[in-house]
Short mmCIF file of C-alpha atoms in Angstrom, two decimals:
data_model
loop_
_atom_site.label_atom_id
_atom_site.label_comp_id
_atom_site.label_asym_id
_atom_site.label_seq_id
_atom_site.Cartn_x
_atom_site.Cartn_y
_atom_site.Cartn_z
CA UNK A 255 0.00 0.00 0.00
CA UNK A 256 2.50 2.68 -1.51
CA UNK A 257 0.05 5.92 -1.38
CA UNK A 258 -3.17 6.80 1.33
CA UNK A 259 -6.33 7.58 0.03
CA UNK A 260 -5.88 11.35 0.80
CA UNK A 261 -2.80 11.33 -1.25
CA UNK A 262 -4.55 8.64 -4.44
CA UNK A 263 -7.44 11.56 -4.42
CA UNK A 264 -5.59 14.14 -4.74
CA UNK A 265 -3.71 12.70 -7.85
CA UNK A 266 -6.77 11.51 -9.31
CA UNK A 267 -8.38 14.64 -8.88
CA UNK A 268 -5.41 16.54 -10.33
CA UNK A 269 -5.85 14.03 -13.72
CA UNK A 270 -9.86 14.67 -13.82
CA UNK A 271 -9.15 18.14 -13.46
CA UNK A 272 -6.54 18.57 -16.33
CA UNK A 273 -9.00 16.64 -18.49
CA UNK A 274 -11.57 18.95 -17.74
CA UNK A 275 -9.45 21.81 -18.91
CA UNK A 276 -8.35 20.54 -22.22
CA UNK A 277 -12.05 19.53 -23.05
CA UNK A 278 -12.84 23.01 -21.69
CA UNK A 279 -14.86 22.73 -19.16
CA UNK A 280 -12.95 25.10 -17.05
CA UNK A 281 -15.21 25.39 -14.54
CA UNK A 282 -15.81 21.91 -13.51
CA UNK A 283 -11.85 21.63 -13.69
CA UNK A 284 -11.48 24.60 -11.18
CA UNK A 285 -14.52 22.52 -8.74
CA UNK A 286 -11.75 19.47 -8.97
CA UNK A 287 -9.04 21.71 -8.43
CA UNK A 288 -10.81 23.34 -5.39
CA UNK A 289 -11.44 19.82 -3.76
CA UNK A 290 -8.28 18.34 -4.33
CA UNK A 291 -6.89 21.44 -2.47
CA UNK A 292 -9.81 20.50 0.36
CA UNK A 293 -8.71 17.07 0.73
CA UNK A 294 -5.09 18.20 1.18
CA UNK A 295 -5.99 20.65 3.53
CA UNK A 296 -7.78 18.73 5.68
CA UNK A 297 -5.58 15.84 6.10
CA UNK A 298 -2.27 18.15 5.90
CA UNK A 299 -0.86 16.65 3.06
CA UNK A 300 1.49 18.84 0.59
CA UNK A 301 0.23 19.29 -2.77
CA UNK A 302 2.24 17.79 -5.55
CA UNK A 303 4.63 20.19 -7.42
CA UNK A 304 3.07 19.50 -11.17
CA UNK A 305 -0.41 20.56 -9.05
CA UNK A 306 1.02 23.59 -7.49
CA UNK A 307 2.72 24.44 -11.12
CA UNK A 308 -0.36 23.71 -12.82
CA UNK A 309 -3.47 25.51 -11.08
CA UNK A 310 -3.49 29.07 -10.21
CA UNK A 311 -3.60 30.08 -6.45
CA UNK A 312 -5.82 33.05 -6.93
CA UNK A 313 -8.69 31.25 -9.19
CA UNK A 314 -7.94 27.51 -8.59
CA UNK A 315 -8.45 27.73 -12.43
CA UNK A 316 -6.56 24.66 -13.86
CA UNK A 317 -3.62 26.25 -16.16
CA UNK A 318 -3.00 24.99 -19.94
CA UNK A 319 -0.23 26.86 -21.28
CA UNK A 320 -1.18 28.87 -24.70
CA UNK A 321 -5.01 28.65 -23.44
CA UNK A 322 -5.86 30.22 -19.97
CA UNK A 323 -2.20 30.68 -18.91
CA UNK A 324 0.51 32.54 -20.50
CA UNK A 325 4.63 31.04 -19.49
CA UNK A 326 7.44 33.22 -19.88
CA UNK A 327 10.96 32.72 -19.16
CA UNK A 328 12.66 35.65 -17.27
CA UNK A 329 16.24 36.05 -15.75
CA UNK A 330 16.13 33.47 -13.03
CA UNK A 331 12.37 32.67 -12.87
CA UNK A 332 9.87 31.23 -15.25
CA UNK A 333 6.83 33.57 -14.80
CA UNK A 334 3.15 31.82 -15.24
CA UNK A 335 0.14 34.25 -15.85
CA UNK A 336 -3.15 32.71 -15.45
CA UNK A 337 -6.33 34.72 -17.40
CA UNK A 338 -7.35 36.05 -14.39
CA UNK A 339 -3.92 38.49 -14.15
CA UNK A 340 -2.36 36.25 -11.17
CA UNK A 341 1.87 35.82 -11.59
CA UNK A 342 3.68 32.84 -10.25
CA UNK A 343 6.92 32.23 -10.48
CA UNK A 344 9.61 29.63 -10.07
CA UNK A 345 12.86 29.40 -10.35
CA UNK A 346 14.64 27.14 -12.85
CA UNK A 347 16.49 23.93 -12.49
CA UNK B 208 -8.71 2.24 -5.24
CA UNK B 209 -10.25 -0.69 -4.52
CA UNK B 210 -13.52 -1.66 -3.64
CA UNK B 211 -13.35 -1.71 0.15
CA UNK B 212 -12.05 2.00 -0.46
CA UNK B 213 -14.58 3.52 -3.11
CA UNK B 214 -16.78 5.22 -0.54
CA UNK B 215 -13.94 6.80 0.83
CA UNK B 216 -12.40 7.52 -2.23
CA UNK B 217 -13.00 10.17 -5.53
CA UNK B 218 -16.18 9.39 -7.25
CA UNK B 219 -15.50 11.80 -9.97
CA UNK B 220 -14.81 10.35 -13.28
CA UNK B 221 -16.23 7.07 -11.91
CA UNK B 222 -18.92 5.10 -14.15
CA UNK B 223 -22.18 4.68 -12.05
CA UNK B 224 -25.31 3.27 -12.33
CA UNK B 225 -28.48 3.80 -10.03
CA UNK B 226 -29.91 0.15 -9.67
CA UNK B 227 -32.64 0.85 -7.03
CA UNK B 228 -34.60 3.86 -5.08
CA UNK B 229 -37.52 5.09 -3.46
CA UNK B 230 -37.46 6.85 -6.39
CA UNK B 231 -38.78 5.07 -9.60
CA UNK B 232 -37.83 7.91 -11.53
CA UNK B 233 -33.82 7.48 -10.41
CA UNK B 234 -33.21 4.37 -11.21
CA UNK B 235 -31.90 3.28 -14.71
CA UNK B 236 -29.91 7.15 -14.36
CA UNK B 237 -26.38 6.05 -15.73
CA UNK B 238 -23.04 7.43 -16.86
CA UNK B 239 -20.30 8.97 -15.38
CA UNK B 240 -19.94 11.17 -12.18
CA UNK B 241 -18.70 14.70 -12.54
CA UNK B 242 -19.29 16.62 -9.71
CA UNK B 243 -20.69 15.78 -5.73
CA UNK B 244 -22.14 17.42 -3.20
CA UNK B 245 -23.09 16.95 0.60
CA UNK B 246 -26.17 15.31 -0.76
CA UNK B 247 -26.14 14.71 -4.45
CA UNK B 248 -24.02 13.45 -7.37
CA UNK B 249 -24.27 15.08 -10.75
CA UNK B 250 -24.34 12.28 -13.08
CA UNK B 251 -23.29 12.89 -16.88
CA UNK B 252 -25.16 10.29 -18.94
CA UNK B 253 -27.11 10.14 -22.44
CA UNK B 254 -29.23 12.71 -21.91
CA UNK B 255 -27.49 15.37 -20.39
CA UNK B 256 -26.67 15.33 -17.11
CA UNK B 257 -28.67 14.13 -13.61
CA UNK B 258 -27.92 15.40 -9.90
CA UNK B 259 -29.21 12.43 -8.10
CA UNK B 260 -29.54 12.62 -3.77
CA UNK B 261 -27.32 9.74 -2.63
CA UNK B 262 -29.42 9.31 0.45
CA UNK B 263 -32.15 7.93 -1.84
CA UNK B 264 -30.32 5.68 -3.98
CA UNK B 265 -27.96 2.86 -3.82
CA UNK B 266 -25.32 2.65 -6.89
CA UNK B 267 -23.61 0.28 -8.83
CA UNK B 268 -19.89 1.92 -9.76
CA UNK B 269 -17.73 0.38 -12.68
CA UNK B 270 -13.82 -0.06 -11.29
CA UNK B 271 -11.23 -0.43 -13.67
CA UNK B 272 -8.90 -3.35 -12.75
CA UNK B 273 -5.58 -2.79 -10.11
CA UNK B 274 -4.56 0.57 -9.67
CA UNK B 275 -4.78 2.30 -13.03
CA UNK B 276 -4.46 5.81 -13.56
CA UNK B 277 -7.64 8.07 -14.50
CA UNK B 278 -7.79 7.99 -18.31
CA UNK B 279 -6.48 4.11 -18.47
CA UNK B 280 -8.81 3.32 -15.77
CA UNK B 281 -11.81 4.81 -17.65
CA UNK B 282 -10.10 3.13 -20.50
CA UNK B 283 -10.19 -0.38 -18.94
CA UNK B 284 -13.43 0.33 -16.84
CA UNK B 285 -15.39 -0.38 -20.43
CA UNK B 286 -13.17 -3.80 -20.44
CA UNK B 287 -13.82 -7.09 -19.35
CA UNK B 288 -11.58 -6.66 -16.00
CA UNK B 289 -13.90 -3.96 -14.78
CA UNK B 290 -15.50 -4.81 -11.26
CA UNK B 291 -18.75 -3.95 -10.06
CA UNK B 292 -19.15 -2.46 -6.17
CA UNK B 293 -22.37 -1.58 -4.91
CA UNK B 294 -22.78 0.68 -2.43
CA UNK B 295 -25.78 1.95 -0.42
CA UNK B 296 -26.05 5.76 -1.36
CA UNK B 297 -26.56 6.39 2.84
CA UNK B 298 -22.65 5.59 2.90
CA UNK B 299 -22.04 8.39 0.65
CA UNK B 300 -23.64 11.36 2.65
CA UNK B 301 -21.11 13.54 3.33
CA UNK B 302 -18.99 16.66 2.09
CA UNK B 303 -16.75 15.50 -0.69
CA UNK B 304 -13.66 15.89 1.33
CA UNK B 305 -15.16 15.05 4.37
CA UNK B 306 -15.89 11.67 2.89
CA UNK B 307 -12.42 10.51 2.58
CA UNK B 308 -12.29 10.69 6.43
CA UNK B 309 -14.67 8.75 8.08
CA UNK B 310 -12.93 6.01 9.86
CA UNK B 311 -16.15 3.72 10.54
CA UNK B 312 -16.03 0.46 8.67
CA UNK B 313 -16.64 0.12 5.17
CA UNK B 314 -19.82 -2.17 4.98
CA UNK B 315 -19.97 -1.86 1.43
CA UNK B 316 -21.65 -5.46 -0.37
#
């Protein structure tokens, strides 16, 4: 038994949610997005770093680069801009 | 996921069927979940898509075999492999992330 069920939910949601988004139903996507983050939060689990790079942390919207989400590479820092005007950034390597 | 874990686990995405209700009118609903509340799923079938209360329902979900991932589960849940867990919709009243922890028994059939 590798992963909990907190952990398996959050991964599946994270899957159902990026499906959503490319079929684009965004909102439904950004409902699976919101609950994964819910299911974390309540069992105090860290969310995966392909989640937290993926889904923006203003809008929970789920981010597909080149269709709700704009990348950028700057001098140190890739720069993601979701539709709704929110930056995040992380550094490269 | 298994089937001693599907009440706790994500029913999003799942295949379900509603095989019997108070409700005459709910059963036969069938396709895939998309979205839960406390009280309800939304169920996308055929003809558009159902919100059907748990509490009134009990519901056959399809299982893809072992521990696939989402689209090779859905992918394998229209197989041969796929297994069939009932489960009384009482079990299933809850908040969606609530749900996952409930630490009574699972006395799914």
């Amino acid at each position: 038994m590798a992963a909990s069920i907190p952990e398996e939910r959050v991964e599946r949601l994270h899957d159902l949610a990026r499906e959503a988004a490319r079929e684009g139903a965004d909102d439904r996507a950004r409902s699976y997005v919101r609950r994964a983050r819910r299911v974390a939060e309540r069992h105090r689990l860290g969310l995966p770093t392909r989640f937290k790079r993926f889904t923006c942390d203003d809008c929970d919207a789920y981010l597909v680069p080149g269709r709700n989400a704009r990348v950028r590479t700057q001098d140190g820092a890739v720069v993601v801009t979701c539709d709704c005007g929110t930056h995040a950034r992380y550094p490269y390597d | 996921m298994h089937p001693t874990t599907l009440p706790r686990h994500e029913l999003a995405g799942l295949h379900v069927e509603v095989v019997e209700s108070r409700n005459a009118d709910l059963v036969g609903i069938a396709g895939d979940v998309v979205d839960e509340t406390m009280q309800t799923l939304v169920v996308a079938g055929a003809s558009g898509s159902k919100q059907v209360p748990k509490a009134a329902a009990t519901f056959r979900f399809r299982l893809g075999g072992g521990e696939a991932q989402c689209a090779s589960e859905r992918a394998s849940g229209r197989g041969p492999r796929a297994e069939r867990v009932i489960v009384d919709g009482e079990r299933l009243v809850a908040r969606p992330a609530r749900r996952t922890e409930t630490t009574t028994p699972n006395k799914w059939r």
